[in-house]
């Protein structure tokens, strides 16, 4: 599968650096990106809305009344009605944003507990959040209230829900190459898989159609693993030695059919690779233009791949 660069977009002033919070709605109509916490200036929450049909920024949400330094990765429900996004800065809240009006509906305060990871269970009706102190929080989507907590260890950078079977898969920085499996029915039973990867995982992607899970590391070299969910075993390993993974979250996204996995590295310029998931080998590579460095968060909308650099 040949990859080709189509174009680039510079968002409005103050809305650039949409990393690591970068999402697409289920219909692929709009992209949403939250400003990088590292940008200088007064604390404020900035979220850009980008139309995929014209590849232009069509709106911006400026949460000036809230002391938000930036955002961590968020999620959008399958109906495309709401975005749930955790903030950084002194507020450290979870925000619920109505996408039709592009306004904040409500928020949950988690002051002093930076929320590093979030996953959504649309079928069960819950959000799962993990903070930097090693705690899981279970949030009801219906009432937007916390219903349970679970202590764990380490910092979680990626988590995904297997909605059909009721499991949460996540990775932490405690043991390199380890993927954890949490049973959601009791929110306590925990098992793990020790994979061939020798660094901590920064990204997970789930293929619910084919019952597979993919992970990517964030060490000096990108390593990817393929896991069969039915028996929770590793069935593939791939080292991408020409990709640098330095940094917490570089691009990693699976297409809707589970046919190709797209992986980006922190190279200068960035390189994006398409991996054939059946053979688990690199199918093609695309180096971006000079100055387009580090393939940050990547999403798929329609038949296009978008990368926030």
PDB file of C-alpha atoms in Angstrom:
ATOM      1  CA  UNK A   1       0.000   0.000   0.000  1.00  0.00           C
ATOM      2  CA  UNK A   2       1.612   3.241  -1.144  1.00  0.00           C
ATOM      3  CA  UNK A   3       1.497   6.213   1.208  1.00  0.00           C
ATOM      4  CA  UNK A   4       1.475   9.754  -0.185  1.00  0.00           C
ATOM      5  CA  UNK A   5       1.596  13.111   1.555  1.00  0.00           C
ATOM      6  CA  UNK A   6      -1.416  15.214   0.443  1.00  0.00           C
ATOM      7  CA  UNK A   7      -1.086  18.482   2.337  1.00  0.00           C
ATOM      8  CA  UNK A   8      -0.429  20.328   5.597  1.00  0.00           C
ATOM      9  CA  UNK A   9      -2.383  22.730   7.788  1.00  0.00           C
ATOM     10  CA  UNK A  10      -1.167  25.398  10.190  1.00  0.00           C
ATOM     11  CA  UNK A  11      -3.955  26.120  12.642  1.00  0.00           C
ATOM     12  CA  UNK A  12      -4.784  29.608  13.910  1.00  0.00           C
ATOM     13  CA  UNK A  13      -2.378  31.347  16.277  1.00  0.00           C
ATOM     14  CA  UNK A  14      -2.351  29.638  19.704  1.00  0.00           C
ATOM     15  CA  UNK A  15      -3.949  26.488  18.271  1.00  0.00           C
ATOM     16  CA  UNK A  16      -0.811  24.890  16.852  1.00  0.00           C
ATOM     17  CA  UNK A  17       1.020  21.978  18.506  1.00  0.00           C
ATOM     18  CA  UNK A  18      -2.106  19.827  18.825  1.00  0.00           C
ATOM     19  CA  UNK A  19      -0.352  17.062  20.680  1.00  0.00           C
ATOM     20  CA  UNK A  20      -0.922  14.659  22.379  1.00  0.00           C
ATOM     21  CA  UNK A  21      -4.700  15.318  22.284  1.00  0.00           C
ATOM     22  CA  UNK A  22      -5.716  14.667  18.671  1.00  0.00           C
ATOM     23  CA  UNK A  23      -8.947  12.880  17.712  1.00  0.00           C
ATOM     24  CA  UNK A  24     -11.417  12.293  14.893  1.00  0.00           C
ATOM     25  CA  UNK A  25     -15.173  11.932  15.274  1.00  0.00           C
ATOM     26  CA  UNK A  26     -16.690   8.552  14.300  1.00  0.00           C
ATOM     27  CA  UNK A  27     -18.049   9.908  11.013  1.00  0.00           C
ATOM     28  CA  UNK A  28     -14.650  11.316  10.031  1.00  0.00           C
ATOM     29  CA  UNK A  29     -16.192  14.768   9.536  1.00  0.00           C
ATOM     30  CA  UNK A  30     -14.095  16.691  12.036  1.00  0.00           C
ATOM     31  CA  UNK A  31     -10.726  16.476  13.725  1.00  0.00           C
ATOM     32  CA  UNK A  32     -10.176  17.878  17.212  1.00  0.00           C
ATOM     33  CA  UNK A  33      -6.872  18.806  18.807  1.00  0.00           C
ATOM     34  CA  UNK A  34      -5.982  20.137  22.245  1.00  0.00           C
ATOM     35  CA  UNK A  35      -3.025  22.467  22.631  1.00  0.00           C
ATOM     36  CA  UNK A  36       0.314  21.136  23.849  1.00  0.00           C
ATOM     37  CA  UNK A  37       0.811  21.833  27.586  1.00  0.00           C
ATOM     38  CA  UNK A  38       4.396  22.988  26.940  1.00  0.00           C
ATOM     39  CA  UNK A  39       3.388  26.110  24.969  1.00  0.00           C
ATOM     40  CA  UNK A  40       4.259  29.274  26.829  1.00  0.00           C
ATOM     41  CA  UNK A  41       1.719  31.894  27.829  1.00  0.00           C
ATOM     42  CA  UNK A  42      -1.061  32.200  30.366  1.00  0.00           C
ATOM     43  CA  UNK A  43      -2.745  28.886  31.259  1.00  0.00           C
ATOM     44  CA  UNK A  44      -5.787  28.313  29.066  1.00  0.00           C
ATOM     45  CA  UNK A  45      -7.526  25.416  27.399  1.00  0.00           C
ATOM     46  CA  UNK A  46      -7.461  25.606  23.614  1.00  0.00           C
ATOM     47  CA  UNK A  47      -9.123  23.032  21.358  1.00  0.00           C
ATOM     48  CA  UNK A  48      -9.204  23.334  17.567  1.00  0.00           C
ATOM     49  CA  UNK A  49     -11.957  21.929  15.334  1.00  0.00           C
ATOM     50  CA  UNK A  50     -10.873  21.021  11.801  1.00  0.00           C
ATOM     51  CA  UNK A  51     -13.184  20.080   8.914  1.00  0.00           C
ATOM     52  CA  UNK A  52     -11.786  17.121   6.996  1.00  0.00           C
ATOM     53  CA  UNK A  53     -13.709  18.031   3.813  1.00  0.00           C
ATOM     54  CA  UNK A  54     -11.777  21.283   3.387  1.00  0.00           C
ATOM     55  CA  UNK A  55      -8.859  20.568   5.742  1.00  0.00           C
ATOM     56  CA  UNK A  56      -9.322  23.923   7.458  1.00  0.00           C
ATOM     57  CA  UNK A  57      -9.827  25.005  11.037  1.00  0.00           C
ATOM     58  CA  UNK A  58     -13.488  25.957  11.390  1.00  0.00           C
ATOM     59  CA  UNK A  59     -13.702  26.696  15.123  1.00  0.00           C
ATOM     60  CA  UNK A  60     -11.702  27.023  18.299  1.00  0.00           C
ATOM     61  CA  UNK A  61     -12.750  26.453  21.895  1.00  0.00           C
ATOM     62  CA  UNK A  62     -10.914  28.713  24.340  1.00  0.00           C
ATOM     63  CA  UNK A  63     -11.532  27.784  27.966  1.00  0.00           C
ATOM     64  CA  UNK A  64     -10.042  31.002  29.294  1.00  0.00           C
ATOM     65  CA  UNK A  65     -11.879  30.906  32.613  1.00  0.00           C
ATOM     66  CA  UNK A  66     -10.198  27.665  33.584  1.00  0.00           C
ATOM     67  CA  UNK A  67      -6.539  27.313  34.521  1.00  0.00           C
ATOM     68  CA  UNK A  68      -5.781  24.660  31.937  1.00  0.00           C
ATOM     69  CA  UNK A  69      -2.223  24.404  30.698  1.00  0.00           C
ATOM     70  CA  UNK A  70      -3.080  21.907  27.968  1.00  0.00           C
ATOM     71  CA  UNK A  71      -4.642  18.520  27.387  1.00  0.00           C
ATOM     72  CA  UNK A  72      -3.793  14.853  27.433  1.00  0.00           C
ATOM     73  CA  UNK A  73      -5.333  12.351  24.969  1.00  0.00           C
ATOM     74  CA  UNK A  74      -9.128  12.282  25.066  1.00  0.00           C
ATOM     75  CA  UNK A  75     -11.889  10.100  23.632  1.00  0.00           C
ATOM     76  CA  UNK A  76     -15.080  10.666  21.642  1.00  0.00           C
ATOM     77  CA  UNK A  77     -18.157   8.469  22.125  1.00  0.00           C
ATOM     78  CA  UNK A  78     -19.352   6.312  19.231  1.00  0.00           C
ATOM     79  CA  UNK A  79     -22.370   8.561  18.642  1.00  0.00           C
ATOM     80  CA  UNK A  80     -20.021  11.497  18.110  1.00  0.00           C
ATOM     81  CA  UNK A  81     -21.999  13.535  20.623  1.00  0.00           C
ATOM     82  CA  UNK A  82     -19.402  14.199  23.304  1.00  0.00           C
ATOM     83  CA  UNK A  83     -15.661  14.463  23.779  1.00  0.00           C
ATOM     84  CA  UNK A  84     -14.095  13.578  27.121  1.00  0.00           C
ATOM     85  CA  UNK A  85     -10.683  15.109  27.636  1.00  0.00           C
ATOM     86  CA  UNK A  86      -8.417  15.408  30.699  1.00  0.00           C
ATOM     87  CA  UNK A  87      -6.496  18.613  31.259  1.00  0.00           C
ATOM     88  CA  UNK A  88      -3.088  19.471  32.621  1.00  0.00           C
ATOM     89  CA  UNK A  89      -2.124  22.565  34.559  1.00  0.00           C
ATOM     90  CA  UNK A  90      -3.442  23.574  37.962  1.00  0.00           C
ATOM     91  CA  UNK A  91      -7.060  22.549  37.215  1.00  0.00           C
ATOM     92  CA  UNK A  92      -6.361  18.916  36.204  1.00  0.00           C
ATOM     93  CA  UNK A  93     -10.020  18.265  35.452  1.00  0.00           C
ATOM     94  CA  UNK A  94     -11.917  15.941  33.147  1.00  0.00           C
ATOM     95  CA  UNK A  95     -13.992  17.941  30.666  1.00  0.00           C
ATOM     96  CA  UNK A  96     -17.139  16.842  28.839  1.00  0.00           C
ATOM     97  CA  UNK A  97     -17.563  18.800  25.610  1.00  0.00           C
ATOM     98  CA  UNK A  98     -20.713  18.867  23.496  1.00  0.00           C
ATOM     99  CA  UNK A  99     -19.462  18.516  19.915  1.00  0.00           C
ATOM    100  CA  UNK A 100     -22.614  19.849  18.227  1.00  0.00           C
ATOM    101  CA  UNK A 101     -22.366  23.174  20.082  1.00  0.00           C
ATOM    102  CA  UNK A 102     -18.598  22.905  20.722  1.00  0.00           C
ATOM    103  CA  UNK A 103     -19.007  24.038  24.318  1.00  0.00           C
ATOM    104  CA  UNK A 104     -18.055  22.629  27.707  1.00  0.00           C
ATOM    105  CA  UNK A 105     -21.021  20.771  29.190  1.00  0.00           C
ATOM    106  CA  UNK A 106     -19.503  20.018  32.577  1.00  0.00           C
ATOM    107  CA  UNK A 107     -16.291  18.948  34.272  1.00  0.00           C
ATOM    108  CA  UNK A 108     -15.030  16.690  37.055  1.00  0.00           C
ATOM    109  CA  UNK A 109     -12.238  18.025  39.290  1.00  0.00           C
ATOM    110  CA  UNK A 110      -9.128  15.923  39.866  1.00  0.00           C
ATOM    111  CA  UNK A 111      -6.894  18.632  41.316  1.00  0.00           C
ATOM    112  CA  UNK A 112      -3.403  17.382  42.104  1.00  0.00           C
ATOM    113  CA  UNK A 113      -3.952  14.151  40.164  1.00  0.00           C
ATOM    114  CA  UNK A 114      -2.771  14.506  36.578  1.00  0.00           C
ATOM    115  CA  UNK A 115      -4.865  12.184  34.401  1.00  0.00           C
ATOM    116  CA  UNK A 116      -2.443  10.464  32.048  1.00  0.00           C
ATOM    117  CA  UNK A 117      -4.687   7.907  30.319  1.00  0.00           C
ATOM    118  CA  UNK A 118      -8.333   7.524  29.360  1.00  0.00           C
ATOM    119  CA  UNK A 119     -10.393   4.759  27.725  1.00  0.00           C
ATOM    120  CA  UNK A 120     -14.091   4.552  26.887  1.00  0.00           C
ATOM    121  CA  UNK A 121     -16.511   1.620  27.106  1.00  0.00           C
ATOM    122  CA  UNK A 122     -19.467   2.734  25.002  1.00  0.00           C
ATOM    123  CA  UNK A 123     -21.267  -0.579  25.479  1.00  0.00           C
ATOM    124  CA  UNK A 124     -20.955  -0.632  29.243  1.00  0.00           C
ATOM    125  CA  UNK A 125     -21.410   3.111  29.598  1.00  0.00           C
ATOM    126  CA  UNK A 126     -18.218   4.003  31.449  1.00  0.00           C
ATOM    127  CA  UNK A 127     -14.988   5.962  31.183  1.00  0.00           C
ATOM    128  CA  UNK A 128     -11.770   4.692  32.746  1.00  0.00           C
ATOM    129  CA  UNK A 129      -9.137   7.202  33.851  1.00  0.00           C
ATOM    130  CA  UNK A 130      -5.664   6.683  35.264  1.00  0.00           C
ATOM    131  CA  UNK A 131      -3.689   9.291  37.157  1.00  0.00           C
ATOM    132  CA  UNK A 132       0.016   9.834  37.727  1.00  0.00           C
ATOM    133  CA  UNK A 133      -0.297   8.422  41.272  1.00  0.00           C
ATOM    134  CA  UNK A 134      -1.293   4.984  39.970  1.00  0.00           C
ATOM    135  CA  UNK A 135      -5.071   5.101  40.498  1.00  0.00           C
ATOM    136  CA  UNK A 136      -7.874   4.012  38.179  1.00  0.00           C
ATOM    137  CA  UNK A 137     -11.226   5.829  38.216  1.00  0.00           C
ATOM    138  CA  UNK A 138     -14.474   4.470  36.782  1.00  0.00           C
ATOM    139  CA  UNK A 139     -16.848   7.189  35.544  1.00  0.00           C
ATOM    140  CA  UNK A 140     -20.496   6.688  34.564  1.00  0.00           C
ATOM    141  CA  UNK A 141     -21.239   8.245  31.170  1.00  0.00           C
ATOM    142  CA  UNK A 142     -24.920   8.591  32.091  1.00  0.00           C
ATOM    143  CA  UNK A 143     -24.375  10.610  35.270  1.00  0.00           C
ATOM    144  CA  UNK A 144     -20.773  11.791  34.745  1.00  0.00           C
ATOM    145  CA  UNK A 145     -19.917  10.729  38.274  1.00  0.00           C
ATOM    146  CA  UNK A 146     -17.181   8.541  39.719  1.00  0.00           C
ATOM    147  CA  UNK A 147     -18.497   5.087  40.643  1.00  0.00           C
ATOM    148  CA  UNK A 148     -15.362   3.149  41.644  1.00  0.00           C
ATOM    149  CA  UNK A 149     -11.600   3.419  42.102  1.00  0.00           C
ATOM    150  CA  UNK A 150      -8.761   0.915  41.879  1.00  0.00           C
ATOM    151  CA  UNK A 151      -5.180   1.323  43.036  1.00  0.00           C
ATOM    152  CA  UNK A 152      -2.441   0.118  40.688  1.00  0.00           C
ATOM    153  CA  UNK A 153       1.233   0.883  40.183  1.00  0.00           C
ATOM    154  CA  UNK A 154       3.135   3.055  37.770  1.00  0.00           C
ATOM    155  CA  UNK A 155       2.009   5.571  35.168  1.00  0.00           C
ATOM    156  CA  UNK A 156      -0.287   4.350  32.389  1.00  0.00           C
ATOM    157  CA  UNK A 157       0.241   5.953  28.975  1.00  0.00           C
ATOM    158  CA  UNK A 158      -2.216   3.921  26.929  1.00  0.00           C
ATOM    159  CA  UNK A 159      -5.384   1.952  27.584  1.00  0.00           C
ATOM    160  CA  UNK A 160      -8.081   0.404  25.381  1.00  0.00           C
ATOM    161  CA  UNK A 161     -11.349  -1.420  26.114  1.00  0.00           C
ATOM    162  CA  UNK A 162     -12.439  -4.702  24.571  1.00  0.00           C
ATOM    163  CA  UNK A 163     -16.135  -3.830  24.703  1.00  0.00           C
ATOM    164  CA  UNK A 164     -17.380  -7.167  23.354  1.00  0.00           C
ATOM    165  CA  UNK A 165     -15.697  -9.189  26.095  1.00  0.00           C
ATOM    166  CA  UNK A 166     -15.480  -6.730  28.984  1.00  0.00           C
ATOM    167  CA  UNK A 167     -11.748  -6.203  29.448  1.00  0.00           C
ATOM    168  CA  UNK A 168      -9.469  -3.199  29.805  1.00  0.00           C
ATOM    169  CA  UNK A 169      -5.952  -3.568  28.407  1.00  0.00           C
ATOM    170  CA  UNK A 170      -3.270  -1.140  29.522  1.00  0.00           C
ATOM    171  CA  UNK A 171       0.467  -0.667  29.880  1.00  0.00           C
ATOM    172  CA  UNK A 172       2.516   1.032  32.573  1.00  0.00           C
ATOM    173  CA  UNK A 173       6.093   2.155  33.132  1.00  0.00           C
ATOM    174  CA  UNK A 174       6.757  -0.367  35.927  1.00  0.00           C
ATOM    175  CA  UNK A 175       7.831  -3.408  33.888  1.00  0.00           C
ATOM    176  CA  UNK A 176       9.096  -3.092  30.301  1.00  0.00           C
ATOM    177  CA  UNK A 177       7.210  -5.064  27.664  1.00  0.00           C
ATOM    178  CA  UNK A 178       4.234  -5.900  29.883  1.00  0.00           C
ATOM    179  CA  UNK A 179       0.535  -5.587  28.952  1.00  0.00           C
ATOM    180  CA  UNK A 180      -2.128  -5.804  31.661  1.00  0.00           C
ATOM    181  CA  UNK A 181      -5.663  -7.177  31.336  1.00  0.00           C
ATOM    182  CA  UNK A 182      -8.315  -5.942  33.791  1.00  0.00           C
ATOM    183  CA  UNK A 183     -11.727  -7.596  34.091  1.00  0.00           C
ATOM    184  CA  UNK A 184     -14.340  -4.837  34.046  1.00  0.00           C
ATOM    185  CA  UNK A 185     -17.219  -6.828  35.552  1.00  0.00           C
ATOM    186  CA  UNK A 186     -15.552  -6.859  38.968  1.00  0.00           C
ATOM    187  CA  UNK A 187     -13.041  -4.052  38.325  1.00  0.00           C
ATOM    188  CA  UNK A 188     -10.375  -6.004  40.194  1.00  0.00           C
ATOM    189  CA  UNK A 189      -9.217  -9.219  38.490  1.00  0.00           C
ATOM    190  CA  UNK A 190      -5.886  -8.496  36.836  1.00  0.00           C
ATOM    191  CA  UNK A 191      -3.593 -10.619  34.687  1.00  0.00           C
ATOM    192  CA  UNK A 192      -0.673  -9.671  32.467  1.00  0.00           C
ATOM    193  CA  UNK A 193       1.310 -10.756  29.425  1.00  0.00           C
ATOM    194  CA  UNK A 194       5.077 -10.369  29.322  1.00  0.00           C
ATOM    195  CA  UNK A 195       5.911  -9.742  25.668  1.00  0.00           C
ATOM    196  CA  UNK A 196       9.182  -9.805  23.717  1.00  0.00           C
ATOM    197  CA  UNK A 197       9.402  -5.992  23.777  1.00  0.00           C
ATOM    198  CA  UNK A 198      12.296  -4.668  25.841  1.00  0.00           C
ATOM    199  CA  UNK A 199      10.950  -1.142  26.473  1.00  0.00           C
ATOM    200  CA  UNK A 200       7.798   0.283  28.010  1.00  0.00           C
ATOM    201  CA  UNK A 201       4.737   0.531  25.788  1.00  0.00           C
ATOM    202  CA  UNK A 202       3.391   3.979  24.960  1.00  0.00           C
ATOM    203  CA  UNK A 203       0.562   3.015  22.593  1.00  0.00           C
ATOM    204  CA  UNK A 204      -2.074   0.307  22.255  1.00  0.00           C
ATOM    205  CA  UNK A 205      -4.572  -0.311  19.443  1.00  0.00           C
ATOM    206  CA  UNK A 206      -7.353  -2.908  19.514  1.00  0.00           C
ATOM    207  CA  UNK A 207      -8.813  -4.810  16.566  1.00  0.00           C
ATOM    208  CA  UNK A 208     -12.200  -5.925  17.855  1.00  0.00           C
ATOM    209  CA  UNK A 209     -13.164  -7.470  14.502  1.00  0.00           C
ATOM    210  CA  UNK A 210     -10.293  -9.946  14.426  1.00  0.00           C
ATOM    211  CA  UNK A 211      -9.667 -10.211  18.170  1.00  0.00           C
ATOM    212  CA  UNK A 212      -6.184  -8.714  18.171  1.00  0.00           C
ATOM    213  CA  UNK A 213      -4.259  -6.139  20.185  1.00  0.00           C
ATOM    214  CA  UNK A 214      -1.208  -4.177  19.030  1.00  0.00           C
ATOM    215  CA  UNK A 215       1.357  -2.355  21.130  1.00  0.00           C
ATOM    216  CA  UNK A 216       4.199   0.089  20.402  1.00  0.00           C
ATOM    217  CA  UNK A 217       7.135   0.961  22.667  1.00  0.00           C
ATOM    218  CA  UNK A 218       8.698   4.358  23.394  1.00  0.00           C
ATOM    219  CA  UNK A 219      12.346   3.440  23.777  1.00  0.00           C
ATOM    220  CA  UNK A 220      15.282   4.330  21.538  1.00  0.00           C
ATOM    221  CA  UNK A 221      13.907   2.067  18.771  1.00  0.00           C
ATOM    222  CA  UNK A 222      10.247   1.368  17.989  1.00  0.00           C
ATOM    223  CA  UNK A 223       9.133  -2.171  18.783  1.00  0.00           C
ATOM    224  CA  UNK A 224       5.662  -3.450  17.937  1.00  0.00           C
ATOM    225  CA  UNK A 225       3.881  -6.563  19.196  1.00  0.00           C
ATOM    226  CA  UNK A 226       0.769  -8.392  18.074  1.00  0.00           C
ATOM    227  CA  UNK A 227      -1.380 -10.171  20.675  1.00  0.00           C
ATOM    228  CA  UNK A 228      -4.210 -12.688  20.214  1.00  0.00           C
ATOM    229  CA  UNK A 229      -6.971 -11.693  22.622  1.00  0.00           C
ATOM    230  CA  UNK A 230      -8.744 -15.066  22.839  1.00  0.00           C
ATOM    231  CA  UNK A 231      -5.828 -16.674  24.690  1.00  0.00           C
ATOM    232  CA  UNK A 232      -3.863 -13.496  25.560  1.00  0.00           C
ATOM    233  CA  UNK A 233      -0.669 -14.620  23.839  1.00  0.00           C
ATOM    234  CA  UNK A 234       1.901 -12.839  21.708  1.00  0.00           C
ATOM    235  CA  UNK A 235       1.712 -13.863  18.052  1.00  0.00           C
ATOM    236  CA  UNK A 236       3.987 -11.302  16.430  1.00  0.00           C
ATOM    237  CA  UNK A 237       6.979  -9.053  17.096  1.00  0.00           C
ATOM    238  CA  UNK A 238       8.497  -6.390  14.850  1.00  0.00           C
ATOM    239  CA  UNK A 239      11.436  -4.041  15.479  1.00  0.00           C
ATOM    240  CA  UNK A 240      11.475  -0.862  13.375  1.00  0.00           C
ATOM    241  CA  UNK A 241      15.124   0.026  13.761  1.00  0.00           C
ATOM    242  CA  UNK A 242      14.993   3.153  11.596  1.00  0.00           C
ATOM    243  CA  UNK A 243      12.267   4.779  13.704  1.00  0.00           C
ATOM    244  CA  UNK A 244      13.118   6.749  16.815  1.00  0.00           C
ATOM    245  CA  UNK A 245      10.543   6.423  19.572  1.00  0.00           C
ATOM    246  CA  UNK A 246      11.965   8.985  21.975  1.00  0.00           C
ATOM    247  CA  UNK A 247       9.023  10.699  23.642  1.00  0.00           C
ATOM    248  CA  UNK A 248       5.871   9.447  25.267  1.00  0.00           C
ATOM    249  CA  UNK A 249       3.399   9.180  22.412  1.00  0.00           C
ATOM    250  CA  UNK A 250       4.274   8.961  18.756  1.00  0.00           C
ATOM    251  CA  UNK A 251       1.853   8.036  16.002  1.00  0.00           C
ATOM    252  CA  UNK A 252       0.154   4.642  16.180  1.00  0.00           C
ATOM    253  CA  UNK A 253      -3.234   3.912  14.611  1.00  0.00           C
ATOM    254  CA  UNK A 254      -5.065   0.920  13.149  1.00  0.00           C
ATOM    255  CA  UNK A 255      -7.459   1.155  10.204  1.00  0.00           C
ATOM    256  CA  UNK A 256     -11.100   0.179  10.749  1.00  0.00           C
ATOM    257  CA  UNK A 257     -10.738  -3.164   8.963  1.00  0.00           C
ATOM    258  CA  UNK A 258      -7.641  -4.124  10.938  1.00  0.00           C
ATOM    259  CA  UNK A 259      -5.675  -4.540   7.697  1.00  0.00           C
ATOM    260  CA  UNK A 260      -2.952  -1.931   8.193  1.00  0.00           C
ATOM    261  CA  UNK A 261      -1.274  -0.488  11.248  1.00  0.00           C
ATOM    262  CA  UNK A 262       0.365   2.923  10.832  1.00  0.00           C
ATOM    263  CA  UNK A 263       3.400   3.765  12.962  1.00  0.00           C
ATOM    264  CA  UNK A 264       5.259   7.052  13.236  1.00  0.00           C
ATOM    265  CA  UNK A 265       8.569   7.862  14.853  1.00  0.00           C
ATOM    266  CA  UNK A 266      10.220  10.874  16.419  1.00  0.00           C
ATOM    267  CA  UNK A 267      12.517  11.292  13.417  1.00  0.00           C
ATOM    268  CA  UNK A 268      13.543  14.531  11.688  1.00  0.00           C
ATOM    269  CA  UNK A 269      11.780  14.610   9.327  1.00  0.00           C
ATOM    270  CA  UNK A 270       9.086  12.225  10.512  1.00  0.00           C
ATOM    271  CA  UNK A 271       8.660   8.790   8.949  1.00  0.00           C
ATOM    272  CA  UNK A 272       5.323   6.971   8.773  1.00  0.00           C
ATOM    273  CA  UNK A 273       5.228   3.236   8.127  1.00  0.00           C
ATOM    274  CA  UNK A 274       2.311   1.064   7.016  1.00  0.00           C
ATOM    275  CA  UNK A 275       2.433  -2.418   8.539  1.00  0.00           C
ATOM    276  CA  UNK A 276       0.522  -5.290   6.980  1.00  0.00           C
ATOM    277  CA  UNK A 277      -1.102  -6.781  10.071  1.00  0.00           C
ATOM    278  CA  UNK A 278      -1.656 -10.269   8.620  1.00  0.00           C
ATOM    279  CA  UNK A 279       2.020 -10.845   7.776  1.00  0.00           C
ATOM    280  CA  UNK A 280       3.138  -8.322  10.433  1.00  0.00           C
ATOM    281  CA  UNK A 281       5.750  -6.800   8.152  1.00  0.00           C
ATOM    282  CA  UNK A 282       6.374  -3.275   6.850  1.00  0.00           C
ATOM    283  CA  UNK A 283       4.427  -2.729   3.648  1.00  0.00           C
ATOM    284  CA  UNK A 284       5.590   0.809   2.837  1.00  0.00           C
ATOM    285  CA  UNK A 285       7.222   3.910   4.319  1.00  0.00           C
ATOM    286  CA  UNK A 286       6.663   7.631   3.848  1.00  0.00           C
ATOM    287  CA  UNK A 287       9.208  10.250   4.943  1.00  0.00           C
ATOM    288  CA  UNK A 288       7.597  13.665   5.446  1.00  0.00           C
ATOM    289  CA  UNK A 289       9.044  16.972   4.281  1.00  0.00           C
ATOM    290  CA  UNK A 290      12.046  18.668   5.913  1.00  0.00           C
ATOM    291  CA  UNK A 291      10.932  20.488   9.048  1.00  0.00           C
ATOM    292  CA  UNK A 292       7.973  18.146   9.579  1.00  0.00           C
ATOM    293  CA  UNK A 293       9.484  16.434  12.572  1.00  0.00           C
ATOM    294  CA  UNK A 294       8.132  13.764  14.883  1.00  0.00           C
ATOM    295  CA  UNK A 295       4.924  12.026  13.776  1.00  0.00           C
ATOM    296  CA  UNK A 296       2.978  12.834  16.939  1.00  0.00           C
ATOM    297  CA  UNK A 297      -0.546  11.510  17.355  1.00  0.00           C
ATOM    298  CA  UNK A 298      -2.148  10.001  14.236  1.00  0.00           C
ATOM    299  CA  UNK A 299      -5.827   9.402  13.465  1.00  0.00           C
ATOM    300  CA  UNK A 300      -7.761   8.005  10.519  1.00  0.00           C
ATOM    301  CA  UNK A 301     -10.823   9.782   9.145  1.00  0.00           C
ATOM    302  CA  UNK A 302     -12.419   8.360   6.046  1.00  0.00           C
ATOM    303  CA  UNK A 303      -9.702   7.175   3.673  1.00  0.00           C
ATOM    304  CA  UNK A 304      -7.072   9.600   4.994  1.00  0.00           C
ATOM    305  CA  UNK A 305      -4.465   9.491   7.720  1.00  0.00           C
ATOM    306  CA  UNK A 306      -3.794  12.659   9.710  1.00  0.00           C
ATOM    307  CA  UNK A 307      -0.720  13.273  11.863  1.00  0.00           C
ATOM    308  CA  UNK A 308      -0.301  16.051  14.414  1.00  0.00           C
ATOM    309  CA  UNK A 309       3.344  17.096  14.417  1.00  0.00           C
TER     310      UNK A 309
END
